[in-house]
PDB file of C-alpha atoms in Angstrom:
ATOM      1  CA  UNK A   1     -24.559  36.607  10.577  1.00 44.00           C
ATOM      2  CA  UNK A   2     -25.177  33.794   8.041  1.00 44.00           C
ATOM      3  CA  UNK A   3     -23.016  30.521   8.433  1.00 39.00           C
ATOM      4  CA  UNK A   4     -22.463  28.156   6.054  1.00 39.00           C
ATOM      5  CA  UNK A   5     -21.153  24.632   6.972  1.00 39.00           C
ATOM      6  CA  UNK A   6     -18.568  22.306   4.761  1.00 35.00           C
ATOM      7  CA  UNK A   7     -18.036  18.900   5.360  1.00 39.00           C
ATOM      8  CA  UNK A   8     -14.339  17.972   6.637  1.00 37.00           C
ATOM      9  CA  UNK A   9     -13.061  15.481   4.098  1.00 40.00           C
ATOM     10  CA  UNK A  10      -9.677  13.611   5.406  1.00 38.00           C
ATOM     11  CA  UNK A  11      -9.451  11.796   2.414  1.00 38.00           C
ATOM     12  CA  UNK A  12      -9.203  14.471   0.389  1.00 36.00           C
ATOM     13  CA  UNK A  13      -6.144  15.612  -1.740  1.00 36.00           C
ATOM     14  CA  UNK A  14      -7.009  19.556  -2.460  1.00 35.00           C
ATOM     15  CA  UNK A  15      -8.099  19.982   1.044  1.00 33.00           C
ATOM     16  CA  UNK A  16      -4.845  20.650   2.155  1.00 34.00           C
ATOM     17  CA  UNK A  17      -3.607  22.083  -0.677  1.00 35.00           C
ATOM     18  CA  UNK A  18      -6.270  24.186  -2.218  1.00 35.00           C
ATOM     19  CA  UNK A  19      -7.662  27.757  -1.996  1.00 33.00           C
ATOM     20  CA  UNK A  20     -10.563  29.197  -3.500  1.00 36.00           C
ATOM     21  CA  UNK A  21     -12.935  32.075  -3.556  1.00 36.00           C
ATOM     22  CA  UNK A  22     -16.589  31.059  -2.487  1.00 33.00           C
ATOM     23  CA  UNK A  23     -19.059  31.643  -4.810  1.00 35.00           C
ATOM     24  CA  UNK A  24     -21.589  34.962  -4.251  1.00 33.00           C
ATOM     25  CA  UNK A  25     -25.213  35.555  -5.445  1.00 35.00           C
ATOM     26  CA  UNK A  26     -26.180  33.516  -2.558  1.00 34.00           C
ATOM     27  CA  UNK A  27     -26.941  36.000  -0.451  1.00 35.00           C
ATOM     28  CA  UNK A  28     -24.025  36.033   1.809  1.00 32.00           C
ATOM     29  CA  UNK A  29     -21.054  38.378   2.371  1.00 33.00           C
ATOM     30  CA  UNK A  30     -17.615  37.280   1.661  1.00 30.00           C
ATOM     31  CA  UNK A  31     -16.388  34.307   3.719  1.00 27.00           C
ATOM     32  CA  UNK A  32     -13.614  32.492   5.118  1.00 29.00           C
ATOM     33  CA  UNK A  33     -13.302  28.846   6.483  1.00 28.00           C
ATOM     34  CA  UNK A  34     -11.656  27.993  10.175  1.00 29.00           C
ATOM     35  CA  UNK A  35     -11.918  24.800  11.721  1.00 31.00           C
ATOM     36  CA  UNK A  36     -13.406  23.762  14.487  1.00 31.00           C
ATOM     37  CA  UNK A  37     -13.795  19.731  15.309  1.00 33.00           C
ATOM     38  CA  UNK A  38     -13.243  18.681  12.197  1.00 34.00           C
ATOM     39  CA  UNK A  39     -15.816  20.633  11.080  1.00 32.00           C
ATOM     40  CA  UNK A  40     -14.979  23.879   8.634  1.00 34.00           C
ATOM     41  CA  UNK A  41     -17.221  26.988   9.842  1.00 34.00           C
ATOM     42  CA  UNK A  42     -17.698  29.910   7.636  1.00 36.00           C
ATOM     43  CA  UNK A  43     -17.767  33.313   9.238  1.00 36.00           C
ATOM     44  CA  UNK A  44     -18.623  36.535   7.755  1.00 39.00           C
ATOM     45  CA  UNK A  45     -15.664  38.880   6.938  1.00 37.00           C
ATOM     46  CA  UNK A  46     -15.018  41.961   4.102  1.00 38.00           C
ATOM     47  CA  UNK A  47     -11.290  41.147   4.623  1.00 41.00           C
ATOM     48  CA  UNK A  48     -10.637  37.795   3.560  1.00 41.00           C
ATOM     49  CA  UNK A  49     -11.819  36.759  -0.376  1.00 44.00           C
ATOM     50  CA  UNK A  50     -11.348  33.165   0.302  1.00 46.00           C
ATOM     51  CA  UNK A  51     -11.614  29.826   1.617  1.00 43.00           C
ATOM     52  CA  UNK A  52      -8.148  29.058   3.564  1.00 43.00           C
ATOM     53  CA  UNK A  53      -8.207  25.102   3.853  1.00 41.00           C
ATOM     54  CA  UNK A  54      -6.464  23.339   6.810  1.00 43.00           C
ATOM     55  CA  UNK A  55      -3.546  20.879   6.404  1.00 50.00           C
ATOM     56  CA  UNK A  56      -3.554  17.393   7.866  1.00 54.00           C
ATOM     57  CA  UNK A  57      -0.059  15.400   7.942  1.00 72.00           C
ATOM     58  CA  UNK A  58       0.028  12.233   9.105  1.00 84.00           C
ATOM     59  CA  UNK A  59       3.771  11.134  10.167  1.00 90.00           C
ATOM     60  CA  UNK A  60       5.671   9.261   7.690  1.00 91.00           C
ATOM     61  CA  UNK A  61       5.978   5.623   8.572  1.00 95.00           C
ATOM     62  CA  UNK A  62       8.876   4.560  10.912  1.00 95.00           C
ATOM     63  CA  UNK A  63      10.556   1.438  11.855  1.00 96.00           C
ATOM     64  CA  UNK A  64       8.863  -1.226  13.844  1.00 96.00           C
ATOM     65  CA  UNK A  65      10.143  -3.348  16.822  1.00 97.00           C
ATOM     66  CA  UNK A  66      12.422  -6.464  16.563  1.00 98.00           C
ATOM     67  CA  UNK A  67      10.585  -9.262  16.371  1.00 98.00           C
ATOM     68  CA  UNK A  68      11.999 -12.978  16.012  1.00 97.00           C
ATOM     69  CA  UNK A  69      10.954 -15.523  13.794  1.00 97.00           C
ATOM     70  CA  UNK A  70      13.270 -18.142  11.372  1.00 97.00           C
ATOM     71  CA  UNK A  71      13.215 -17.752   7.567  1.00 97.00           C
ATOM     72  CA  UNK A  72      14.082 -20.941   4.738  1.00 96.00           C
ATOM     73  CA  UNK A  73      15.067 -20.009   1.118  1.00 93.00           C
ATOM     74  CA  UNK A  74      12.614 -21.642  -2.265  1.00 87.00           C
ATOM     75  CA  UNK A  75      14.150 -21.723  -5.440  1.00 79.00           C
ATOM     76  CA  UNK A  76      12.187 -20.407  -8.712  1.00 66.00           C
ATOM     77  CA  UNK A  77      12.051 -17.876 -11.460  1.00 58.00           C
ATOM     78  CA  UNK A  78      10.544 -14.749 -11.532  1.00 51.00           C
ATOM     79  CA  UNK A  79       6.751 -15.473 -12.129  1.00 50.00           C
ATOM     80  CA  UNK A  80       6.762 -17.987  -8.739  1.00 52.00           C
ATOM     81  CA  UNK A  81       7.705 -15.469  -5.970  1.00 56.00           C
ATOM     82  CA  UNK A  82       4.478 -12.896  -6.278  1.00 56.00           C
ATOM     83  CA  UNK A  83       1.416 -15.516  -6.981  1.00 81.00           C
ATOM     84  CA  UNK A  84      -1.031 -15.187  -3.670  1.00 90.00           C
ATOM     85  CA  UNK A  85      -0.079 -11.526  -3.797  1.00 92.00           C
ATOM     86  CA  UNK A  86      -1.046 -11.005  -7.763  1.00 90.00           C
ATOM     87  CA  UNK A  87       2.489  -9.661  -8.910  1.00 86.00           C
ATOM     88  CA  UNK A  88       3.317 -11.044 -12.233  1.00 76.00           C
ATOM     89  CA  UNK A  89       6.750 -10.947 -11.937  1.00 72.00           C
ATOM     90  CA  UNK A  90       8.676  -9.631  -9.367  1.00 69.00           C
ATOM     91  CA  UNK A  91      11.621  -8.710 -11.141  1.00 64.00           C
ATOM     92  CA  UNK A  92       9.578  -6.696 -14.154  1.00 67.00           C
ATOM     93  CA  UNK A  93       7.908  -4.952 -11.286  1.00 63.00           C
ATOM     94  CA  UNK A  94      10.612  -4.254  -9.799  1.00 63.00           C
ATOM     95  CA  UNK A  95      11.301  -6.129  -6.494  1.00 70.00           C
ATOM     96  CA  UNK A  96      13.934  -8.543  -7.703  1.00 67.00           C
ATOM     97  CA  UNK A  97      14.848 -11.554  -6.629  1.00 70.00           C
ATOM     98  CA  UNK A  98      17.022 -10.415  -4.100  1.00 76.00           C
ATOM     99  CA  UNK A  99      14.647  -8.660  -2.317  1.00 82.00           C
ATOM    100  CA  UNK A 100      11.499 -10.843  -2.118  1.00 87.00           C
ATOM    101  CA  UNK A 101       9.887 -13.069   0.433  1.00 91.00           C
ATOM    102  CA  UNK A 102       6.839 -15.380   1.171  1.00 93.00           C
ATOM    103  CA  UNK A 103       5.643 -15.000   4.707  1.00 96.00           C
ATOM    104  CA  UNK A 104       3.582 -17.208   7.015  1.00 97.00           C
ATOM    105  CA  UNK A 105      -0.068 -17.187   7.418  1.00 94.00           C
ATOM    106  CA  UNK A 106       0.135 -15.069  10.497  1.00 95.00           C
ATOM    107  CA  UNK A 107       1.963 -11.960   8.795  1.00 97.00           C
ATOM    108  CA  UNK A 108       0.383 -12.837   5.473  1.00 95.00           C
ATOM    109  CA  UNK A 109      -3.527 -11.666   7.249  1.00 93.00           C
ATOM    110  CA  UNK A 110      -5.091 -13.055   3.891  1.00 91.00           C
ATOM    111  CA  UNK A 111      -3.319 -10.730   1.455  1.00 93.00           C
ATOM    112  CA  UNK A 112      -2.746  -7.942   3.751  1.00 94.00           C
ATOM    113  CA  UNK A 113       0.750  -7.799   4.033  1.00 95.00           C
ATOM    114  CA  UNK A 114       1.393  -7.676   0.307  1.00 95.00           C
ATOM    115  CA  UNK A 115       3.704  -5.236  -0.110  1.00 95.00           C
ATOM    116  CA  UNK A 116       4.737  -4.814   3.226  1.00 97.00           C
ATOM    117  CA  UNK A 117       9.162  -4.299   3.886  1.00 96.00           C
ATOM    118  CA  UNK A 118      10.955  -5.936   6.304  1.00 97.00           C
ATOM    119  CA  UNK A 119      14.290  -5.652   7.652  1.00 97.00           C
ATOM    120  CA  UNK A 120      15.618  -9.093   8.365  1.00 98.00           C
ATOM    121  CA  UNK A 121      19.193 -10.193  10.390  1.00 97.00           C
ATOM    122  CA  UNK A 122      19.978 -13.623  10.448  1.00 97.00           C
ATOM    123  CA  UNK A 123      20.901 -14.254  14.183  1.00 96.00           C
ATOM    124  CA  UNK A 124      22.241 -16.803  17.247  1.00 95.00           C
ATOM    125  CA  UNK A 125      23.476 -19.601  14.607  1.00 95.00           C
ATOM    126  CA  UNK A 126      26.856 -18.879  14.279  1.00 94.00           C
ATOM    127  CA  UNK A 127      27.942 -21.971  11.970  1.00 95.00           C
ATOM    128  CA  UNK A 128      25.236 -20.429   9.656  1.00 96.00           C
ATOM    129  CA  UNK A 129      24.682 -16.701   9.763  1.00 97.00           C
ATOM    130  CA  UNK A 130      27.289 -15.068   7.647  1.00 94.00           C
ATOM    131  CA  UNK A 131      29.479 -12.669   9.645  1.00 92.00           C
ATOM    132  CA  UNK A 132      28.623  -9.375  10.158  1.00 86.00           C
ATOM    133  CA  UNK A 133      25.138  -9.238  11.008  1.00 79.00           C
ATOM    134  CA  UNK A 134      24.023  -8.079   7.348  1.00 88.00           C
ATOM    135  CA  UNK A 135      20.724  -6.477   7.313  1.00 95.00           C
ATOM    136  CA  UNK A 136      18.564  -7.601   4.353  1.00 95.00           C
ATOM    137  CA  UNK A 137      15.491  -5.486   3.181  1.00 95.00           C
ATOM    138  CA  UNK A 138      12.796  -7.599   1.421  1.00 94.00           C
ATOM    139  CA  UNK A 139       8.996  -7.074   0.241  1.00 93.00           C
ATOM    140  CA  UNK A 140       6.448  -9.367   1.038  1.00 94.00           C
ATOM    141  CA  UNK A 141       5.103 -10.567  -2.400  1.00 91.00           C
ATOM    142  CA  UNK A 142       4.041 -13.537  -1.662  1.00 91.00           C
ATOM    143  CA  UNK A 143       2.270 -16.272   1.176  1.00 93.00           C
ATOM    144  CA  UNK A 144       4.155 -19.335   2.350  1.00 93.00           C
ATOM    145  CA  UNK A 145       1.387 -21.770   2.969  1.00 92.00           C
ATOM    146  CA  UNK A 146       0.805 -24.336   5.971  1.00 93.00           C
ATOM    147  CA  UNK A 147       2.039 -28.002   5.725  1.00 93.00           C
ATOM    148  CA  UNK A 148      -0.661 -29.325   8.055  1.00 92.00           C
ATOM    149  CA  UNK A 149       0.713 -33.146   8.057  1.00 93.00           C
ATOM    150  CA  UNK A 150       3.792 -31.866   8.999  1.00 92.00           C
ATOM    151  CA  UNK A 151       4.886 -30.380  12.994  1.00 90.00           C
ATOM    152  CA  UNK A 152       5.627 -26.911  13.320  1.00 88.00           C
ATOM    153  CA  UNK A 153       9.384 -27.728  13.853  1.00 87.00           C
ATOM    154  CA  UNK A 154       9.767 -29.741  11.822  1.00 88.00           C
ATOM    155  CA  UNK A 155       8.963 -29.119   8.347  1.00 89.00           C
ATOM    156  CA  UNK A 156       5.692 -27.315   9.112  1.00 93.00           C
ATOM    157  CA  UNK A 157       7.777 -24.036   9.331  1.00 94.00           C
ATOM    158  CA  UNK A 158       4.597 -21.631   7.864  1.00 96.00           C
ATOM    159  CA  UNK A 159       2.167 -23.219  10.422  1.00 95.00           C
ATOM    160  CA  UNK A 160       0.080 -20.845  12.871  1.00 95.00           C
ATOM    161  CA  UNK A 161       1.194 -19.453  14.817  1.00 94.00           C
ATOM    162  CA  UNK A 162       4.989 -19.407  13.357  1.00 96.00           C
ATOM    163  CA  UNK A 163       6.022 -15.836  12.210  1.00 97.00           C
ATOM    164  CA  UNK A 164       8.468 -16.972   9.355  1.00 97.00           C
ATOM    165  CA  UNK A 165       9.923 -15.986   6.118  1.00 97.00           C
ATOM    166  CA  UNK A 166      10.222 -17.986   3.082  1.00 95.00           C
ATOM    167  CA  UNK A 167      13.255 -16.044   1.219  1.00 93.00           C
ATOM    168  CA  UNK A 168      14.585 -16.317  -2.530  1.00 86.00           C
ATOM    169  CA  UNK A 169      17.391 -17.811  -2.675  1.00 89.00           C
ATOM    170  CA  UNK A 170      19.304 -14.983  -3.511  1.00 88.00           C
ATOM    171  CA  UNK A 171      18.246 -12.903  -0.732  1.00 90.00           C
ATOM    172  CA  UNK A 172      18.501 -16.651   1.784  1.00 94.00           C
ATOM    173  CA  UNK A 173      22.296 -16.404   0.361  1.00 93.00           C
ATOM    174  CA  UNK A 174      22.767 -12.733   1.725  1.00 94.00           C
ATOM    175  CA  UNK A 175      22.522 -13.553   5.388  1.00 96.00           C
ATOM    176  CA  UNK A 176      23.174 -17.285   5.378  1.00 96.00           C
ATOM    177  CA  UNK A 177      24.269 -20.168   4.423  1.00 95.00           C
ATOM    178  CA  UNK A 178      22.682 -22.181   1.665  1.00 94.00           C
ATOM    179  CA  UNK A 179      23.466 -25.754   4.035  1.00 93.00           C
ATOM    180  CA  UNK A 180      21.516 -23.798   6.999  1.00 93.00           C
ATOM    181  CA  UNK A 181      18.264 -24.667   5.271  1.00 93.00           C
ATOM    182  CA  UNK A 182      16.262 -22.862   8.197  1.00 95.00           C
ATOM    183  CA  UNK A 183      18.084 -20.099  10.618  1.00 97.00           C
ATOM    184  CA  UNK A 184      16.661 -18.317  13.201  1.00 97.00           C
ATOM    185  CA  UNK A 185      16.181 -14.364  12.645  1.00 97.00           C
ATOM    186  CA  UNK A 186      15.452 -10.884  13.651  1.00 97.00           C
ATOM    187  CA  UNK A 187      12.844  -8.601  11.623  1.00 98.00           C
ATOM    188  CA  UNK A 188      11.057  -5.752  11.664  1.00 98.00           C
ATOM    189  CA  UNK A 189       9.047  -3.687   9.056  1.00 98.00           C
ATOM    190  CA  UNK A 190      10.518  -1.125   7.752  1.00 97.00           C
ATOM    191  CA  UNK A 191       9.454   2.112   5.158  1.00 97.00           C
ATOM    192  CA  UNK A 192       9.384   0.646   1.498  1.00 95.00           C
ATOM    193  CA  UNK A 193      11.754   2.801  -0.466  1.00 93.00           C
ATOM    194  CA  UNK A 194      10.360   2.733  -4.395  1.00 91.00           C
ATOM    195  CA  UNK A 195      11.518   4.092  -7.601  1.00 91.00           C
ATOM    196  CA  UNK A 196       8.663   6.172  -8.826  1.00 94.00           C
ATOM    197  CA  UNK A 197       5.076   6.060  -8.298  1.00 96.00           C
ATOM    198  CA  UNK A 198       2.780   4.243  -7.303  1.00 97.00           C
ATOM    199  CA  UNK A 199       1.706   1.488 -10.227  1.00 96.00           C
ATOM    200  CA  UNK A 200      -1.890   0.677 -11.058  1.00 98.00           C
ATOM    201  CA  UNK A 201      -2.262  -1.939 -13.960  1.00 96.00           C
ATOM    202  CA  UNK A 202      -6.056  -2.129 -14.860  1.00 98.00           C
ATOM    203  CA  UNK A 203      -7.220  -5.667 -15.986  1.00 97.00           C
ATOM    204  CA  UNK A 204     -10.876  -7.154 -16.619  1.00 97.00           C
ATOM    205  CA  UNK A 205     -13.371  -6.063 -19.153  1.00 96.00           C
ATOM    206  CA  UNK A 206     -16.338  -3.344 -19.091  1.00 94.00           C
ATOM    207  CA  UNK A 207     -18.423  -5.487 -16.468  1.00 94.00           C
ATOM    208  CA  UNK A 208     -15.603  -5.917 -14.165  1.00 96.00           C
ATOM    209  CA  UNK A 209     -12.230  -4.183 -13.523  1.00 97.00           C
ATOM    210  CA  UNK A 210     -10.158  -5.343 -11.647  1.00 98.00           C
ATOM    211  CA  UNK A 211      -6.584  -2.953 -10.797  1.00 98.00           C
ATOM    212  CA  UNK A 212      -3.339  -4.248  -8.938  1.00 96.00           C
ATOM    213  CA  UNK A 213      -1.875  -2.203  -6.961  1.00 97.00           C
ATOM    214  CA  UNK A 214       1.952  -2.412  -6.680  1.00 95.00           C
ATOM    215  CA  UNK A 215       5.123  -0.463  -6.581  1.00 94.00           C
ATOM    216  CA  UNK A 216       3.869   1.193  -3.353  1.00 96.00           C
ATOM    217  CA  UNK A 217       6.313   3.371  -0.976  1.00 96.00           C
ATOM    218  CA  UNK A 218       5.783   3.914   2.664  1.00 97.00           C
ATOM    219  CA  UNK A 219       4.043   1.451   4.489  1.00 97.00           C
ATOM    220  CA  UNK A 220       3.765  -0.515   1.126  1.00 96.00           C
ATOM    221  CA  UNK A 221       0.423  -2.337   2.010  1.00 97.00           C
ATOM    222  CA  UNK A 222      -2.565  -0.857   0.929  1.00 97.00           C
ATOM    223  CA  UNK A 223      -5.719  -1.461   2.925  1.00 97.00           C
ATOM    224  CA  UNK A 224      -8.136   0.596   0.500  1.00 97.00           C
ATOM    225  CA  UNK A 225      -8.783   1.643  -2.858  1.00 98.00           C
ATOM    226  CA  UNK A 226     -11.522   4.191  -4.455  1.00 98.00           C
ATOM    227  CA  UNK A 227     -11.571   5.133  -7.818  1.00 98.00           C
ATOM    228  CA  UNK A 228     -12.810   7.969  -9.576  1.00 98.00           C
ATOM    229  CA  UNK A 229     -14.256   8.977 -12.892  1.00 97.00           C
ATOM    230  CA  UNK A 230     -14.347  12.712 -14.140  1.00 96.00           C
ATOM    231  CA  UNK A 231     -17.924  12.089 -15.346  1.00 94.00           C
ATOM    232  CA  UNK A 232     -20.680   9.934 -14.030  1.00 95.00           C
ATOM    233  CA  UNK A 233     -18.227   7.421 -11.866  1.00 96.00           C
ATOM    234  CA  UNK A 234     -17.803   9.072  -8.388  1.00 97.00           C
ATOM    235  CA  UNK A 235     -15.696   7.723  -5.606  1.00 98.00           C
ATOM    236  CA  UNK A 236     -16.083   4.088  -6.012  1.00 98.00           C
ATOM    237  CA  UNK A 237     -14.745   1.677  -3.142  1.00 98.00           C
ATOM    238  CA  UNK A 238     -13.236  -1.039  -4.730  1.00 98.00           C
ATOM    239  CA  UNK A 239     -12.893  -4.738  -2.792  1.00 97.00           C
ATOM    240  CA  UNK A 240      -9.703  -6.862  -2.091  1.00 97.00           C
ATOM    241  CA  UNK A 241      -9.991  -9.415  -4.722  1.00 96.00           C
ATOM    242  CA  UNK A 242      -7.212 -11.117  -3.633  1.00 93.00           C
ATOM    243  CA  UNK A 243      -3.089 -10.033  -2.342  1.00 94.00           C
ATOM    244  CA  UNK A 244      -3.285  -6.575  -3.677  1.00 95.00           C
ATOM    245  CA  UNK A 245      -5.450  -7.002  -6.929  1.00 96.00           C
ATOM    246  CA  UNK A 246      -9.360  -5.170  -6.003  1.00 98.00           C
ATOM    247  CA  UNK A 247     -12.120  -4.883  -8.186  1.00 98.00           C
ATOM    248  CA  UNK A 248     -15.422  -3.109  -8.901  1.00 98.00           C
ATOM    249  CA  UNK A 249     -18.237  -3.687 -11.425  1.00 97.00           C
ATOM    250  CA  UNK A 250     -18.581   0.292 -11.350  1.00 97.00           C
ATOM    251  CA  UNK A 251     -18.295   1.106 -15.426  1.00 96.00           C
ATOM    252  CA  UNK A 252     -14.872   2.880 -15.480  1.00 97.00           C
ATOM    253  CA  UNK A 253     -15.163   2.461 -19.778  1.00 97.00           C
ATOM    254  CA  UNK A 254     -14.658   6.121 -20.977  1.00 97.00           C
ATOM    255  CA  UNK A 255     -13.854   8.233 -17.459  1.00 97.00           C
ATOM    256  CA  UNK A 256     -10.370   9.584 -16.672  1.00 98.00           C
ATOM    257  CA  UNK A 257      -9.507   7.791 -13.864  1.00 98.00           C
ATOM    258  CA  UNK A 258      -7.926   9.262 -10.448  1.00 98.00           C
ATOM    259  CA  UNK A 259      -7.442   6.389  -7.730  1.00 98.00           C
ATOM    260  CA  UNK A 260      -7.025   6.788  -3.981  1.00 98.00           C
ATOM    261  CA  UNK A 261      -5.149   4.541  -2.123  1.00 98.00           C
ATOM    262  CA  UNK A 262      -4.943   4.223   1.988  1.00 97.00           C
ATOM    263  CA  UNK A 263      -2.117   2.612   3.461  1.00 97.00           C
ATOM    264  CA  UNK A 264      -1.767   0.171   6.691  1.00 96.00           C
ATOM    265  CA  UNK A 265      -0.677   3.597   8.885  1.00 96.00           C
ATOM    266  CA  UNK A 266      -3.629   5.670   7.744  1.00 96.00           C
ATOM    267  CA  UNK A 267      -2.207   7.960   5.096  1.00 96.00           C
ATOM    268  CA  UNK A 268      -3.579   8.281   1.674  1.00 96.00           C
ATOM    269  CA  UNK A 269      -2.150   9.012  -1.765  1.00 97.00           C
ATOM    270  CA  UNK A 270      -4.461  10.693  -3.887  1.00 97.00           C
ATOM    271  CA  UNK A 271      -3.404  10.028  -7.768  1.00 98.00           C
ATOM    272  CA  UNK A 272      -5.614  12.571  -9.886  1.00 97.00           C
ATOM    273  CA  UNK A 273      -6.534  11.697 -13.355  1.00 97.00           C
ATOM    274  CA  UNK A 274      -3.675   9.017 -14.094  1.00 98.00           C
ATOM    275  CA  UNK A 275      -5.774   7.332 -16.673  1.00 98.00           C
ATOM    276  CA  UNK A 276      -6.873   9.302 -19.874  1.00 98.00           C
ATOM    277  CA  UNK A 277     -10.454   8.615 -21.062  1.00 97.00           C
ATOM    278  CA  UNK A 278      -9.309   6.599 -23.737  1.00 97.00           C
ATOM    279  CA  UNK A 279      -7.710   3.905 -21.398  1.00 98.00           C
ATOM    280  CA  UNK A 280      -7.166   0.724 -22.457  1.00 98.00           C
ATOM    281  CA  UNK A 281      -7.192  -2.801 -20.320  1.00 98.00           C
ATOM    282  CA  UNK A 282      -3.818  -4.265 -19.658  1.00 96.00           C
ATOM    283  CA  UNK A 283      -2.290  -0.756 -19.106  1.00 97.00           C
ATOM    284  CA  UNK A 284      -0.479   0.499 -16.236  1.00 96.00           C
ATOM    285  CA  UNK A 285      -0.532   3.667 -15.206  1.00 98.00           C
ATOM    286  CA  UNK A 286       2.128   5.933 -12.580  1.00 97.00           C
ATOM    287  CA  UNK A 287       0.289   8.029  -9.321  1.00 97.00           C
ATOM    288  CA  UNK A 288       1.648   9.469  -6.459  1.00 95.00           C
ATOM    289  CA  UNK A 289       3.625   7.630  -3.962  1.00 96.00           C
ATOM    290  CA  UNK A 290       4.111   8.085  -0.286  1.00 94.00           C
ATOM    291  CA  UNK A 291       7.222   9.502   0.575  1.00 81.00           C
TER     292      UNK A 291
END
């Protein structure tokens, strides 16, 4: 009995979706794929026509534990709450200014928790936490940097190894006090609930692209990004530029381009053929999101 091997691909979008008839002349009798470690095993059948791929579900991210930490409020406008994290403006992508928040070095991990949600209740400062225990839900889209010639408690509130929050004032305002200044908290992270897909906005020039990533659901921080052309590119890794902008030299001039992106709990979103082969720089395009 002839066996043919295929090589399990996690990653992959169709494999859990797709079916397909294997291809004869080869010298083989009609096949059908079970799994076996991770590995798919063909074995000879005249019943089955086709090639029945397995499905792989990761669960959908769930609340964290309660954590404490203390969070301040920073006034600004729109362009000066996303800048170590590469969002242009937080309320034209849609975060708001109500929602946003700078956090220490220690969650920031170098641009890693861009786009990360937390769930935030201001607690045990009862001349300064508003009543009620309000929760507040806020995206990480930005980092709130050391002050070094300053003491951890006093003024150095973003030093290592602080966990802290840096709010807009608007979202400071929804828990607080604006005379509190800095208030003690509760947080965990929490699913990111988006409108839409999953935005890629494609910068650079032929010799180097660079994509942020934004608008993502689920987890909400991406830890990896390929990209694909429909011609010569194939799957591309692209690196962590910096907060959630990565970028290749790969020539993605002329391909239709489908991007893959893996999030902090391990699931992917596969986002086939978003950009036409007439893309232009400057463009965004809508994928897939995690649910």
């Amino acid at each position: 009995m002839a066996v043919r091997h295929y090589k399990h691909d996690h990653e992959s979008k169709w494999l859990s979706t797709m079916t397909a008839p294997l291809s004869r002349g080869e010298g083989l009798p009609d096949i059908y794929a079970s799994v076996h470690h991770g590995v798919h095993h063909a074995v000879g059948s005249r019943a089955h026509h086709r090639i029945v791929m397995p499905k792989h579900h990761r669960p959908k991210f769930k609340p964290g534990p309660w954590k404490q930490a203390h969070a301040t409020f920073y006034e600004g406008g729109p362009g000066s709450f996303g800048g170590a994290c590469g969002y242009d403006d937080v309320v034209k992508d849609g975060y708001g200014l109500d929602s946003t928040a700078a956090v220490s070095n220690v969650l920031f991990s170098t641009g890693q928790a861009c786009g990360a949600c937390y769930e935030i209740k201001c607690i045990n400062s009862p001349q300064w936490c508003k009543p009620g225990q309000h929760s507040l839900f806020v995206t990480a889209t930005n980092q709130c940097p050391p002050n070094y010639y300053e003491s951890s408690d006093n003024g150095g509130w973003c030093n290592e190894p602080r966990e802290h929050f840096d709010l807009a004032e608007p979202a400071f305002l929804k828990i607080a006090e604006y005379k509190g200044g800095i208030v003690p908290v509760q947080y965990r992270r929490v699913p990111c609930k988006k409108q839409g897909g999953i935005r890629f906005t494609v910068t650079g020039n032929p010799y180097f692209n660079q994509v942020l990533v934004w608008n993502v659901g689920g987890a909400g921080d991406v830890v990896s990004l390929q990209v694909k052309g429909n011609k010569k590119l194939k799957w591309t890794p692209m690196k962590r530029s910096w907060g959630q902008k990565w970028e290749t030299n790969a020539m993605l001039v002329g391909e239709s381009l489908t991007f893959r992106v893996r999030a902090s709990d391990g699931r992917y979103s596969t986002s086939w053929h978003i950009a036409p082969k007439n893309w232009q720089f400057g463009q965004t395009f809508e994928g897939k999101n995690f649910k």
